[in-house]
Tab-separated table of N, CA, C and O in Angstrom:
chain	number	residue	atom	x	y	z
A	1398	UNK	N	-46.525	-61.996	12.195
A	1398	UNK	CA	-46.127	-61.935	13.597
A	1398	UNK	C	-44.658	-61.489	13.673
A	1398	UNK	O	-43.794	-62.085	13.047
A	1399	UNK	N	-44.356	-60.433	14.477
A	1399	UNK	CA	-42.972	-59.953	14.546
A	1399	UNK	C	-42.099	-60.915	15.343
A	1399	UNK	O	-42.551	-61.544	16.298
A	1400	UNK	N	-40.868	-61.037	14.894
A	1400	UNK	CA	-39.938	-61.931	15.596
A	1400	UNK	C	-39.374	-61.228	16.827
A	1400	UNK	O	-39.153	-60.013	16.815
A	1401	UNK	N	-39.165	-61.985	17.877
A	1401	UNK	CA	-38.662	-61.437	19.142
A	1401	UNK	C	-37.188	-61.792	19.256
A	1401	UNK	O	-36.808	-62.964	19.141
A	1402	UNK	N	-36.366	-60.765	19.469
A	1402	UNK	CA	-34.929	-61.001	19.643
A	1402	UNK	C	-34.597	-60.998	21.132
A	1402	UNK	O	-34.967	-60.070	21.853
A	1403	UNK	N	-33.955	-62.036	21.582
A	1403	UNK	CA	-33.567	-62.130	22.983
A	1403	UNK	C	-32.124	-61.674	23.142
A	1403	UNK	O	-31.257	-62.046	22.351
A	1404	UNK	N	-31.878	-60.866	24.172
A	1404	UNK	CA	-30.522	-60.418	24.465
A	1404	UNK	C	-29.886	-61.372	25.466
A	1404	UNK	O	-30.580	-61.907	26.336
A	1405	UNK	N	-28.583	-61.582	25.386
A	1405	UNK	CA	-27.924	-62.436	26.388
A	1405	UNK	C	-27.950	-61.759	27.755
A	1405	UNK	O	-27.998	-60.526	27.849
A	1406	UNK	N	-27.939	-62.575	28.815
A	1406	UNK	CA	-27.988	-62.027	30.170
A	1406	UNK	C	-26.774	-61.162	30.468
A	1406	UNK	O	-26.885	-60.083	31.023
A	1407	UNK	N	-25.588	-61.634	30.121
A	1407	UNK	CA	-24.370	-60.883	30.373
A	1407	UNK	C	-23.792	-60.443	29.042
A	1407	UNK	O	-23.377	-61.282	28.236
A	1408	UNK	N	-23.799	-59.165	28.815
A	1408	UNK	CA	-23.299	-58.634	27.560
A	1408	UNK	C	-21.786	-58.766	27.504
A	1408	UNK	O	-21.089	-58.523	28.489
A	1409	UNK	N	-21.278	-59.144	26.347
A	1409	UNK	CA	-19.836	-59.294	26.186
A	1409	UNK	C	-19.200	-57.997	25.684
A	1409	UNK	O	-17.991	-57.903	25.598
A	1410	UNK	N	-20.016	-57.004	25.368
A	1410	UNK	CA	-19.481	-55.730	24.890
A	1410	UNK	C	-18.804	-54.989	26.036
A	1410	UNK	O	-19.152	-55.151	27.206
A	1411	UNK	N	-17.849	-54.144	25.661
A	1411	UNK	CA	-17.083	-53.442	26.699
A	1411	UNK	C	-17.859	-52.291	27.314
A	1411	UNK	O	-17.476	-51.772	28.350
A	1412	UNK	N	-18.958	-51.874	26.673
A	1412	UNK	CA	-19.713	-50.740	27.206
A	1412	UNK	C	-20.706	-51.154	28.284
A	1412	UNK	O	-21.433	-50.322	28.794
A	1413	UNK	N	-20.773	-52.447	28.625
A	1413	UNK	CA	-21.714	-52.930	29.638
A	1413	UNK	C	-21.408	-52.280	30.986
A	1413	UNK	O	-20.256	-52.000	31.309
A	1414	UNK	N	-22.459	-52.024	31.737
A	1414	UNK	CA	-22.305	-51.387	33.041
A	1414	UNK	C	-21.614	-52.357	34.000
A	1414	UNK	O	-22.033	-53.512	34.137
A	1415	UNK	N	-20.559	-51.894	34.621
A	1415	UNK	CA	-19.805	-52.712	35.572
A	1415	UNK	C	-20.510	-52.639	36.917
A	1415	UNK	O	-20.859	-51.555	37.380
A	1416	UNK	N	-20.718	-53.781	37.545
A	1416	UNK	CA	-21.382	-53.830	38.848
A	1416	UNK	C	-20.341	-53.750	39.962
A	1416	UNK	O	-19.305	-54.411	39.903
A	1417	UNK	N	-20.637	-52.953	40.975
A	1417	UNK	CA	-19.691	-52.756	42.078
A	1417	UNK	C	-19.446	-54.055	42.841
A	1417	UNK	O	-18.317	-54.327	43.259
A	1418	UNK	N	-20.486	-54.871	43.025
A	1418	UNK	CA	-20.307	-56.119	43.785
A	1418	UNK	C	-19.386	-57.090	43.054
A	1418	UNK	O	-18.704	-57.892	43.696
A	1419	UNK	N	-19.368	-57.002	41.713
A	1419	UNK	CA	-18.445	-57.847	40.952
A	1419	UNK	C	-17.007	-57.353	41.128
A	1419	UNK	O	-16.066	-58.141	41.184
A	1420	UNK	N	-16.848	-56.031	41.198
A	1420	UNK	CA	-15.517	-55.443	41.361
A	1420	UNK	C	-14.928	-55.762	42.737
A	1420	UNK	O	-13.727	-55.911	42.882
A	1421	UNK	N	-15.787	-55.843	43.737
A	1421	UNK	CA	-15.308	-56.073	45.107
A	1421	UNK	C	-14.652	-57.454	45.276
A	1421	UNK	O	-13.867	-57.658	46.188
A	1422	UNK	N	-14.994	-58.387	44.403
A	1422	UNK	CA	-14.410	-59.729	44.475
A	1422	UNK	C	-13.007	-59.797	43.871
A	1422	UNK	O	-12.310	-60.785	44.057
A	1423	UNK	N	-12.607	-58.751	43.146
A	1423	UNK	CA	-11.301	-58.748	42.493
A	1423	UNK	C	-10.227	-58.180	43.418
A	1423	UNK	O	-10.535	-57.397	44.322
A	1424	UNK	N	-8.967	-58.564	43.153
A	1424	UNK	CA	-7.866	-57.981	43.939
A	1424	UNK	C	-7.409	-56.687	43.268
A	1424	UNK	O	-7.909	-56.314	42.207
A	1425	UNK	N	-6.445	-56.008	43.900
A	1425	UNK	CA	-6.051	-54.681	43.436
A	1425	UNK	C	-5.451	-54.717	42.027
A	1425	UNK	O	-5.733	-53.840	41.210
A	1426	UNK	N	-4.654	-55.730	41.717
A	1426	UNK	CA	-4.033	-55.828	40.388
A	1426	UNK	C	-5.095	-55.963	39.301
A	1426	UNK	O	-5.014	-55.303	38.255
A	1427	UNK	N	-6.105	-56.798	39.567
A	1427	UNK	CA	-7.188	-56.978	38.598
A	1427	UNK	C	-7.986	-55.690	38.432
A	1427	UNK	O	-8.393	-55.336	37.325
A	1428	UNK	N	-8.220	-54.998	39.547
A	1428	UNK	CA	-8.959	-53.736	39.495
A	1428	UNK	C	-8.211	-52.697	38.663
A	1428	UNK	O	-8.806	-51.989	37.846
A	1429	UNK	N	-6.897	-52.606	38.872
A	1429	UNK	CA	-6.096	-51.643	38.111
A	1429	UNK	C	-6.080	-52.008	36.623
A	1429	UNK	O	-6.090	-51.116	35.764
A	1430	UNK	N	-6.087	-53.296	36.339
A	1430	UNK	CA	-6.108	-53.744	34.945
A	1430	UNK	C	-7.435	-53.354	34.286
A	1430	UNK	O	-7.446	-52.824	33.164
A	1431	UNK	N	-8.548	-53.601	34.970
A	1431	UNK	CA	-9.857	-53.238	34.415
A	1431	UNK	C	-9.974	-51.722	34.265
A	1431	UNK	O	-10.543	-51.240	33.281
A	1432	UNK	N	-9.412	-50.986	35.225
A	1432	UNK	CA	-9.440	-49.516	35.149
A	1432	UNK	C	-8.697	-49.036	33.908
A	1432	UNK	O	-9.178	-48.152	33.185
A	1433	UNK	N	-7.551	-49.628	33.633
A	1433	UNK	CA	-6.755	-49.262	32.463
A	1433	UNK	C	-7.525	-49.567	31.177
A	1433	UNK	O	-7.559	-48.744	30.249
A	1434	UNK	N	-8.172	-50.737	31.143
A	1434	UNK	CA	-8.976	-51.119	29.966
A	1434	UNK	C	-10.123	-50.135	29.753
A	1434	UNK	O	-10.404	-49.731	28.621
A	1435	UNK	N	-10.785	-49.753	30.846
A	1435	UNK	CA	-11.906	-48.826	30.748
A	1435	UNK	C	-11.456	-47.456	30.253
A	1435	UNK	O	-12.137	-46.817	29.443
A	1436	UNK	N	-10.281	-47.017	30.711
A	1436	UNK	CA	-9.756	-45.726	30.262
A	1436	UNK	C	-9.404	-45.761	28.775
A	1436	UNK	O	-9.644	-44.792	28.049
A	1437	UNK	N	-8.856	-46.888	28.324
A	1437	UNK	CA	-8.540	-47.043	26.900
A	1437	UNK	C	-9.814	-47.035	26.060
A	1437	UNK	O	-9.871	-46.428	24.988
A	1438	UNK	N	-10.859	-47.695	26.569
A	1438	UNK	CA	-12.149	-47.737	25.872
A	1438	UNK	C	-12.721	-46.325	25.756
A	1438	UNK	O	-13.212	-45.935	24.683
A	1439	UNK	N	-12.640	-45.554	26.844
A	1439	UNK	CA	-13.140	-44.176	26.834
A	1439	UNK	C	-12.361	-43.325	25.831
A	1439	UNK	O	-12.951	-42.526	25.090
A	1440	UNK	N	-11.049	-43.511	25.791
A	1440	UNK	CA	-10.218	-42.764	24.838
A	1440	UNK	C	-10.621	-43.089	23.400
A	1440	UNK	O	-10.730	-42.178	22.554
A	1441	UNK	N	-10.871	-44.369	23.125
A	1441	UNK	CA	-11.282	-44.758	21.768
A	1441	UNK	C	-12.644	-44.166	21.413
A	1441	UNK	O	-12.876	-43.752	20.274
A	1442	UNK	N	-13.551	-44.114	22.397
A	1442	UNK	CA	-14.870	-43.512	22.165
A	1442	UNK	C	-14.739	-42.026	21.853
A	1442	UNK	O	-15.441	-41.498	20.981
A	1443	UNK	N	-13.827	-41.352	22.535
A	1443	UNK	CA	-13.623	-39.917	22.292
A	1443	UNK	C	-13.027	-39.671	20.907
A	1443	UNK	O	-13.361	-38.685	20.260
A	1444	UNK	N	-12.155	-40.583	20.472
A	1444	UNK	CA	-11.597	-40.478	19.113
A	1444	UNK	C	-12.720	-40.650	18.092
A	1444	UNK	O	-12.783	-39.906	17.098
A	1445	UNK	N	-13.605	-41.614	18.320
A	1445	UNK	CA	-14.743	-41.844	17.414
A	1445	UNK	C	-15.645	-40.623	17.360
A	1445	UNK	O	-16.195	-40.295	16.316
A	1446	UNK	N	-15.798	-39.949	18.497
A	1446	UNK	CA	-16.639	-38.746	18.561
A	1446	UNK	C	-16.062	-37.658	17.653
A	1446	UNK	O	-16.796	-37.001	16.900
A	1447	UNK	N	-14.735	-37.466	17.732
A	1447	UNK	CA	-14.073	-36.462	16.905
A	1447	UNK	C	-14.172	-36.842	15.426
A	1447	UNK	O	-14.380	-35.991	14.559
A	1448	UNK	N	-14.052	-38.146	15.150
A	1448	UNK	CA	-14.103	-38.636	13.766
A	1448	UNK	C	-15.523	-38.629	13.209
A	1448	UNK	O	-15.724	-38.857	12.015
A	1449	UNK	N	-16.506	-38.366	14.055
A	1449	UNK	CA	-17.905	-38.317	13.605
A	1449	UNK	C	-18.581	-39.661	13.707
A	1449	UNK	O	-19.156	-40.152	12.735
A	1450	UNK	N	-18.501	-40.263	14.885
A	1450	UNK	CA	-19.114	-41.567	15.106
A	1450	UNK	C	-20.618	-41.468	15.225
A	1450	UNK	O	-21.196	-40.378	15.287
A	1451	UNK	N	-21.290	-42.626	15.265
A	1451	UNK	CA	-22.747	-42.654	15.372
A	1451	UNK	C	-23.187	-42.211	16.764
A	1451	UNK	O	-22.443	-42.307	17.738
A	1452	UNK	N	-24.435	-41.750	16.846
A	1452	UNK	CA	-24.968	-41.235	18.111
A	1452	UNK	C	-25.044	-42.321	19.177
A	1452	UNK	O	-24.872	-42.046	20.363
A	1453	UNK	N	-25.299	-43.557	18.759
A	1453	UNK	CA	-25.404	-44.656	19.733
A	1453	UNK	C	-24.061	-44.912	20.410
A	1453	UNK	O	-24.009	-45.250	21.593
A	1454	UNK	N	-22.957	-44.755	19.657
A	1454	UNK	CA	-21.617	-44.945	20.243
A	1454	UNK	C	-21.263	-43.784	21.163
A	1454	UNK	O	-20.563	-43.966	22.155
A	1455	UNK	N	-21.735	-42.589	20.825
A	1455	UNK	CA	-21.446	-41.419	21.656
A	1455	UNK	C	-22.137	-41.524	23.010
A	1455	UNK	O	-21.640	-41.020	24.015
A	1456	UNK	N	-23.265	-42.200	23.024
A	1456	UNK	CA	-24.004	-42.389	24.279
A	1456	UNK	C	-23.210	-43.247	25.265
A	1456	UNK	O	-23.386	-43.132	26.483
A	1457	UNK	N	-22.320	-44.087	24.737
A	1457	UNK	CA	-21.515	-44.973	25.590
A	1457	UNK	C	-20.468	-44.221	26.404
A	1457	UNK	O	-19.941	-44.771	27.369
A	1458	UNK	N	-20.149	-42.983	26.028
A	1458	UNK	CA	-19.135	-42.207	26.756
A	1458	UNK	C	-19.554	-42.039	28.211
A	1458	UNK	O	-18.755	-42.217	29.127
A	1459	UNK	N	-20.830	-41.728	28.421
A	1459	UNK	CA	-21.342	-41.573	29.787
A	1459	UNK	C	-21.205	-42.842	30.592
A	1459	UNK	O	-20.771	-42.832	31.751
A	1460	UNK	N	-21.555	-43.977	29.982
A	1460	UNK	CA	-21.451	-45.277	30.646
A	1460	UNK	C	-20.001	-45.600	30.983
A	1460	UNK	O	-19.703	-46.084	32.082
A	1461	UNK	N	-19.093	-45.296	30.037
A	1461	UNK	CA	-17.667	-45.568	30.255
A	1461	UNK	C	-17.136	-44.746	31.425
A	1461	UNK	O	-16.377	-45.247	32.266
A	1462	UNK	N	-17.535	-43.482	31.490
A	1462	UNK	CA	-17.084	-42.611	32.595
A	1462	UNK	C	-17.598	-43.119	33.942
A	1462	UNK	O	-16.881	-43.126	34.937
A	1463	UNK	N	-18.859	-43.554	33.956
A	1463	UNK	CA	-19.441	-44.089	35.194
A	1463	UNK	C	-18.721	-45.362	35.623
A	1463	UNK	O	-18.493	-45.591	36.815
A	1464	UNK	N	-18.359	-46.210	34.665
A	1464	UNK	CA	-17.629	-47.450	34.967
A	1464	UNK	C	-16.284	-47.139	35.604
A	1464	UNK	O	-15.872	-47.790	36.572
A	1465	UNK	N	-15.587	-46.136	35.050
A	1465	UNK	CA	-14.294	-45.723	35.608
A	1465	UNK	C	-14.484	-45.226	37.040
A	1465	UNK	O	-13.731	-45.592	37.944
A	1466	UNK	N	-15.523	-44.422	37.239
A	1466	UNK	CA	-15.802	-43.882	38.580
A	1466	UNK	C	-16.106	-45.003	39.565
A	1466	UNK	O	-15.614	-44.997	40.704
A	1467	UNK	N	-16.898	-46.002	39.137
A	1467	UNK	CA	-17.227	-47.136	40.001
A	1467	UNK	C	-15.978	-47.903	40.404
A	1467	UNK	O	-15.803	-48.250	41.570
A	1468	UNK	N	-15.112	-48.135	39.426
A	1468	UNK	CA	-13.874	-48.883	39.701
A	1468	UNK	C	-12.994	-48.118	40.683
A	1468	UNK	O	-12.476	-48.697	41.636
A	1469	UNK	N	-12.839	-46.820	40.462
A	1469	UNK	CA	-12.022	-45.994	41.368
A	1469	UNK	C	-12.617	-45.968	42.774
A	1469	UNK	O	-11.888	-46.002	43.766
A	1470	UNK	N	-13.943	-45.922	42.848
A	1470	UNK	CA	-14.616	-45.921	44.156
A	1470	UNK	C	-14.316	-47.207	44.911
A	1470	UNK	O	-13.988	-47.176	46.099
A	1471	UNK	N	-14.409	-48.346	44.229
A	1471	UNK	CA	-14.138	-49.641	44.873
A	1471	UNK	C	-12.682	-49.706	45.328
A	1471	UNK	O	-12.387	-50.154	46.441
A	1472	UNK	N	-11.753	-49.220	44.490
A	1472	UNK	CA	-10.329	-49.220	44.856
A	1472	UNK	C	-10.117	-48.389	46.124
A	1472	UNK	O	-9.472	-48.834	47.077
A	1473	UNK	N	-10.693	-47.174	46.141
A	1473	UNK	CA	-10.522	-46.287	47.304
A	1473	UNK	C	-11.166	-46.867	48.559
A	1473	UNK	O	-10.601	-46.778	49.654
A	1474	UNK	N	-12.351	-47.446	48.420
A	1474	UNK	CA	-13.040	-48.017	49.588
A	1474	UNK	C	-12.262	-49.178	50.188
A	1474	UNK	O	-12.138	-49.271	51.414
A	1475	UNK	N	-11.747	-50.061	49.344
A	1475	UNK	CA	-10.992	-51.200	49.863
A	1475	UNK	C	-9.690	-50.732	50.513
A	1475	UNK	O	-9.289	-51.257	51.550
A	1476	UNK	N	-9.065	-49.705	49.927
A	1476	UNK	CA	-7.827	-49.160	50.485
A	1476	UNK	C	-8.091	-48.558	51.871
A	1476	UNK	O	-7.348	-48.813	52.829
A	1477	UNK	N	-9.171	-47.783	51.997
A	1477	UNK	CA	-9.527	-47.176	53.294
A	1477	UNK	C	-9.881	-48.249	54.323
A	1477	UNK	O	-9.551	-48.125	55.508
A	1478	UNK	N	-10.549	-49.298	53.872
A	1478	UNK	CA	-10.917	-50.402	54.759
A	1478	UNK	C	-9.672	-51.073	55.337
A	1478	UNK	O	-9.609	-51.362	56.538
A	1479	UNK	N	-8.674	-51.291	54.475
A	1479	UNK	CA	-7.408	-51.893	54.919
A	1479	UNK	C	-6.684	-50.978	55.897
A	1479	UNK	O	-6.124	-51.437	56.903
A	1480	UNK	N	-6.699	-49.674	55.627
A	1480	UNK	CA	-6.056	-48.708	56.527
A	1480	UNK	C	-6.749	-48.683	57.889
A	1480	UNK	O	-6.099	-48.580	58.924
A	1481	UNK	N	-8.087	-48.754	57.874
A	1481	UNK	CA	-8.840	-48.779	59.141
A	1481	UNK	C	-8.436	-49.992	59.974
A	1481	UNK	O	-8.270	-49.899	61.189
A	1482	UNK	N	-8.290	-51.149	59.325
A	1482	UNK	CA	-7.869	-52.358	60.039
A	1482	UNK	C	-6.452	-52.195	60.601
A	1482	UNK	O	-6.170	-52.628	61.709
A	1483	UNK	N	-5.572	-51.566	59.826
A	1483	UNK	CA	-4.192	-51.368	60.258
A	1483	UNK	C	-4.111	-50.449	61.481
A	1483	UNK	O	-3.372	-50.720	62.420
A	1484	UNK	N	-4.894	-49.368	61.481
A	1484	UNK	CA	-4.835	-48.385	62.564
A	1484	UNK	C	-5.808	-48.686	63.708
A	1484	UNK	O	-5.931	-47.893	64.645
A	1485	UNK	N	-6.496	-49.830	63.665
A	1485	UNK	CA	-7.535	-50.147	64.649
A	1485	UNK	C	-7.006	-50.151	66.088
A	1485	UNK	O	-7.632	-49.581	66.974
A	1486	UNK	N	-5.864	-50.758	66.333
A	1486	UNK	CA	-5.335	-50.880	67.696
A	1486	UNK	C	-4.280	-49.822	68.026
A	1486	UNK	O	-3.673	-49.865	69.087
A	1487	UNK	N	-4.054	-48.883	67.118
A	1487	UNK	CA	-3.035	-47.865	67.340
A	1487	UNK	C	-3.583	-46.740	68.221
A	1487	UNK	O	-4.792	-46.549	68.338
A	1488	UNK	N	-2.668	-45.986	68.826
A	1488	UNK	CA	-3.080	-44.888	69.694
A	1488	UNK	C	-3.629	-43.722	68.870
A	1488	UNK	O	-4.645	-43.123	69.223
A	1489	UNK	N	-2.949	-43.394	67.778
A	1489	UNK	CA	-3.379	-42.283	66.936
A	1489	UNK	C	-3.844	-42.797	65.579
A	1489	UNK	O	-3.233	-43.679	64.992
A	1490	UNK	N	-4.942	-42.200	65.092
A	1490	UNK	CA	-5.523	-42.564	63.803
A	1490	UNK	C	-5.414	-41.348	62.886
A	1490	UNK	O	-5.617	-40.228	63.341
A	1491	UNK	N	-5.082	-41.524	61.601
A	1491	UNK	CA	-5.019	-40.379	60.687
A	1491	UNK	C	-6.339	-39.609	60.672
A	1491	UNK	O	-7.416	-40.195	60.837
A	1492	UNK	N	-6.251	-38.309	60.459
A	1492	UNK	CA	-7.426	-37.437	60.529
A	1492	UNK	C	-8.541	-37.869	59.575
A	1492	UNK	O	-9.716	-37.825	59.938
A	1493	UNK	N	-8.179	-38.287	58.376
A	1493	UNK	CA	-9.211	-38.648	57.409
A	1493	UNK	C	-9.904	-39.975	57.728
A	1493	UNK	O	-10.950	-40.285	57.155
A	1494	UNK	N	-9.341	-40.754	58.668
A	1494	UNK	CA	-9.979	-42.007	59.070
A	1494	UNK	C	-10.783	-41.868	60.367
A	1494	UNK	O	-11.499	-42.781	60.752
A	1495	UNK	N	-10.636	-40.732	61.034
A	1495	UNK	CA	-11.374	-40.523	62.291
A	1495	UNK	C	-12.849	-40.250	62.016
A	1495	UNK	O	-13.236	-39.856	60.923
A	1496	UNK	N	-13.671	-40.417	63.072
A	1496	UNK	CA	-15.098	-40.169	62.956
A	1496	UNK	C	-15.316	-38.673	62.802
A	1496	UNK	O	-14.741	-37.874	63.531
A	1497	UNK	N	-16.154	-38.281	61.831
A	1497	UNK	CA	-16.330	-36.870	61.511
A	1497	UNK	C	-17.119	-36.142	62.604
A	1497	UNK	O	-16.645	-35.184	63.180
A	1498	UNK	N	-18.340	-36.571	62.877
A	1498	UNK	CA	-19.246	-35.920	63.835
A	1498	UNK	C	-19.311	-34.423	63.559
A	1498	UNK	O	-19.349	-33.998	62.411
A	1499	UNK	N	-19.339	-33.596	64.627
A	1499	UNK	CA	-19.281	-32.141	64.455
A	1499	UNK	C	-18.116	-31.627	65.280
A	1499	UNK	O	-17.626	-32.325	66.177
A	1500	UNK	N	-17.696	-30.409	65.015
A	1500	UNK	CA	-16.543	-29.840	65.719
A	1500	UNK	C	-16.818	-29.795	67.224
A	1500	UNK	O	-15.956	-30.136	68.038
A	1501	UNK	N	-18.040	-29.386	67.595
A	1501	UNK	CA	-18.412	-29.293	69.010
A	1501	UNK	C	-18.396	-30.667	69.677
A	1501	UNK	O	-17.915	-30.819	70.806
A	1502	UNK	N	-18.897	-31.670	68.973
A	1502	UNK	CA	-18.933	-33.033	69.539
A	1502	UNK	C	-17.526	-33.590	69.718
A	1502	UNK	O	-17.259	-34.303	70.682
A	1503	UNK	N	-16.632	-33.278	68.781
A	1503	UNK	CA	-15.252	-33.763	68.891
A	1503	UNK	C	-14.536	-33.129	70.077
A	1503	UNK	O	-13.660	-33.729	70.682
A	1504	UNK	N	-14.896	-31.886	70.414
A	1504	UNK	CA	-14.227	-31.174	71.500
A	1504	UNK	C	-14.913	-31.367	72.855
A	1504	UNK	O	-14.408	-30.924	73.876
A	1505	UNK	N	-16.074	-31.998	72.873
A	1505	UNK	CA	-16.820	-32.207	74.120
A	1505	UNK	C	-16.052	-33.144	75.051
A	1505	UNK	O	-15.211	-33.933	74.617
A	1506	UNK	N	-16.345	-33.036	76.350
A	1506	UNK	CA	-15.703	-33.898	77.343
A	1506	UNK	C	-16.145	-35.349	77.156
A	1506	UNK	O	-17.291	-35.611	76.795
A	1507	UNK	N	-15.260	-36.249	77.446
A	1507	UNK	CA	-15.600	-37.671	77.401
A	1507	UNK	C	-16.401	-38.007	78.659
A	1507	UNK	O	-16.353	-37.253	79.640
A	1508	UNK	N	-17.129	-39.118	78.685
A	1508	UNK	CA	-17.884	-39.475	79.895
A	1508	UNK	C	-16.986	-39.567	81.135
A	1508	UNK	O	-17.396	-39.171	82.236
A	1509	UNK	N	-15.760	-40.054	80.976
A	1509	UNK	CA	-14.825	-40.151	82.106
A	1509	UNK	C	-14.464	-38.754	82.616
A	1509	UNK	O	-14.462	-38.505	83.827
A	1510	UNK	N	-14.175	-37.851	81.709
A	1510	UNK	CA	-13.817	-36.481	82.097
A	1510	UNK	C	-14.995	-35.768	82.750
A	1510	UNK	O	-14.819	-34.951	83.654
A	1511	UNK	N	-16.211	-36.100	82.299
A	1511	UNK	CA	-17.407	-35.449	82.827
A	1511	UNK	C	-17.659	-35.823	84.284
A	1511	UNK	O	-18.127	-35.003	85.075
A	1512	UNK	N	-17.350	-37.069	84.662
A	1512	UNK	CA	-17.654	-37.505	86.030
A	1512	UNK	C	-16.551	-37.185	87.040
A	1512	UNK	O	-16.724	-37.406	88.231
A	1513	UNK	N	-15.401	-36.697	86.575
A	1513	UNK	CA	-14.319	-36.331	87.491
A	1513	UNK	C	-14.737	-35.168	88.388
A	1513	UNK	O	-15.472	-34.276	87.960
A	1514	UNK	N	-14.257	-35.187	89.621
A	1514	UNK	CA	-14.571	-34.117	90.569
A	1514	UNK	C	-13.278	-33.495	91.074
A	1514	UNK	O	-12.270	-34.167	91.244
A	1515	UNK	N	-13.333	-32.177	91.344
A	1515	UNK	CA	-12.159	-31.484	91.855
A	1515	UNK	C	-11.932	-31.894	93.306
A	1515	UNK	O	-12.833	-32.439	93.965
A	1516	UNK	N	-10.755	-31.607	93.836
A	1516	UNK	CA	-10.419	-31.938	95.228
A	1516	UNK	C	-11.376	-31.209	96.165
A	1516	UNK	O	-11.894	-31.784	97.137
A	1517	UNK	N	-11.636	-29.924	95.869
A	1517	UNK	CA	-12.535	-29.118	96.701
A	1517	UNK	C	-13.952	-29.716	96.719
A	1517	UNK	O	-14.585	-29.800	97.779
A	1518	UNK	N	-14.411	-30.157	95.552
A	1518	UNK	CA	-15.743	-30.747	95.451
A	1518	UNK	C	-15.815	-32.063	96.226
A	1518	UNK	O	-16.806	-32.343	96.905
A	1519	UNK	N	-14.743	-32.868	96.168
A	1519	UNK	CA	-14.704	-34.134	96.899
A	1519	UNK	C	-14.758	-33.897	98.398
A	1519	UNK	O	-15.485	-34.583	99.129
A	1520	UNK	N	-13.987	-32.913	98.889
A	1520	UNK	CA	-13.992	-32.587	100.319
A	1520	UNK	C	-15.368	-32.142	100.771
A	1520	UNK	O	-15.861	-32.546	101.835
A	1521	UNK	N	-16.006	-31.309	99.954
A	1521	UNK	CA	-17.333	-30.780	100.298
A	1521	UNK	C	-18.351	-31.922	100.405
A	1521	UNK	O	-19.162	-31.953	101.334
A	1522	UNK	N	-18.284	-32.876	99.464
A	1522	UNK	CA	-19.213	-34.009	99.493
A	1522	UNK	C	-18.958	-34.910	100.710
A	1522	UNK	O	-19.895	-35.457	101.290
A	1523	UNK	N	-17.674	-35.075	101.086
A	1523	UNK	CA	-17.343	-35.912	102.245
A	1523	UNK	C	-17.768	-35.265	103.559
A	1523	UNK	O	-18.282	-35.931	104.449
A	1524	UNK	N	-17.545	-33.957	103.697
A	1524	UNK	CA	-17.846	-33.273	104.957
A	1524	UNK	C	-19.321	-32.937	105.129
A	1524	UNK	O	-19.821	-32.849	106.249
A	1525	UNK	N	-20.009	-32.718	104.016
A	1525	UNK	CA	-21.428	-32.363	104.091
A	1525	UNK	C	-22.257	-33.279	103.202
A	1525	UNK	O	-22.710	-32.885	102.130
A	1526	UNK	N	-22.446	-34.538	103.640
A	1526	UNK	CA	-23.217	-35.461	102.816
A	1526	UNK	C	-24.695	-35.064	102.796
A	1526	UNK	O	-25.153	-34.289	103.638
A	1527	UNK	N	-25.415	-35.610	101.841
A	1527	UNK	CA	-26.837	-35.309	101.743
A	1527	UNK	C	-27.535	-35.841	102.977
A	1527	UNK	O	-27.273	-36.967	103.413
A	1528	UNK	N	-28.428	-35.001	103.560
A	1528	UNK	CA	-29.117	-35.422	104.790
A	1528	UNK	C	-30.303	-36.293	104.458
A	1528	UNK	O	-30.966	-36.110	103.439
A	1529	UNK	N	-30.572	-37.254	105.359
A	1529	UNK	CA	-31.699	-38.155	105.177
A	1529	UNK	C	-32.766	-37.774	106.183
A	1529	UNK	O	-32.505	-37.610	107.374
A	1530	UNK	N	-33.955	-37.627	105.662
A	1530	UNK	CA	-35.084	-37.246	106.528
A	1530	UNK	C	-36.102	-38.394	106.553
A	1530	UNK	O	-36.383	-39.005	105.536
A	1531	UNK	N	-36.651	-38.627	107.757
A	1531	UNK	CA	-37.731	-39.602	107.900
A	1531	UNK	C	-39.043	-38.840	107.830
A	1531	UNK	O	-39.254	-37.879	108.578
A	1532	UNK	N	-39.916	-39.264	106.950
A	1532	UNK	CA	-41.201	-38.587	106.790
A	1532	UNK	C	-42.230	-39.298	107.630
A	1532	UNK	O	-42.381	-40.517	107.552
A	1533	UNK	N	-42.932	-38.491	108.474
A	1533	UNK	CA	-43.948	-39.052	109.371
A	1533	UNK	C	-45.251	-39.232	108.574
A	1533	UNK	O	-45.706	-38.305	107.930
A	1534	UNK	N	-45.825	-40.429	108.639
A	1534	UNK	CA	-47.033	-40.679	107.871
A	1534	UNK	C	-48.283	-40.291	108.616
A	1534	UNK	O	-48.363	-40.282	109.778
């Protein structure tokens, strides 16, 4: 009967996939520290590749790059979130934080502008209101 080897739930190796939800609980200093560690790990993997490392270690390069990307994504998202909160009550918002939509939608009239009437139109409506007719049954 073959023996079954059980793997631990949380791998202690540095090549383990970093989860974004775990990164979101960390502050910026911790995130930058983990990013630095991940970059050092990737550099060491690249040195091993040049030195003729095993194929299994070379496969970790992809995982390391993805981990770095995940960490950078979390850093950027939290930074943008903080900026959105800062500019929430301000009159002007930076272009990259504004709603994208489409060019035509951004230039369209607002509902308030749409319902405005010219002076001439107001006079015409006041002097010639819609007529009411009684319909004989």
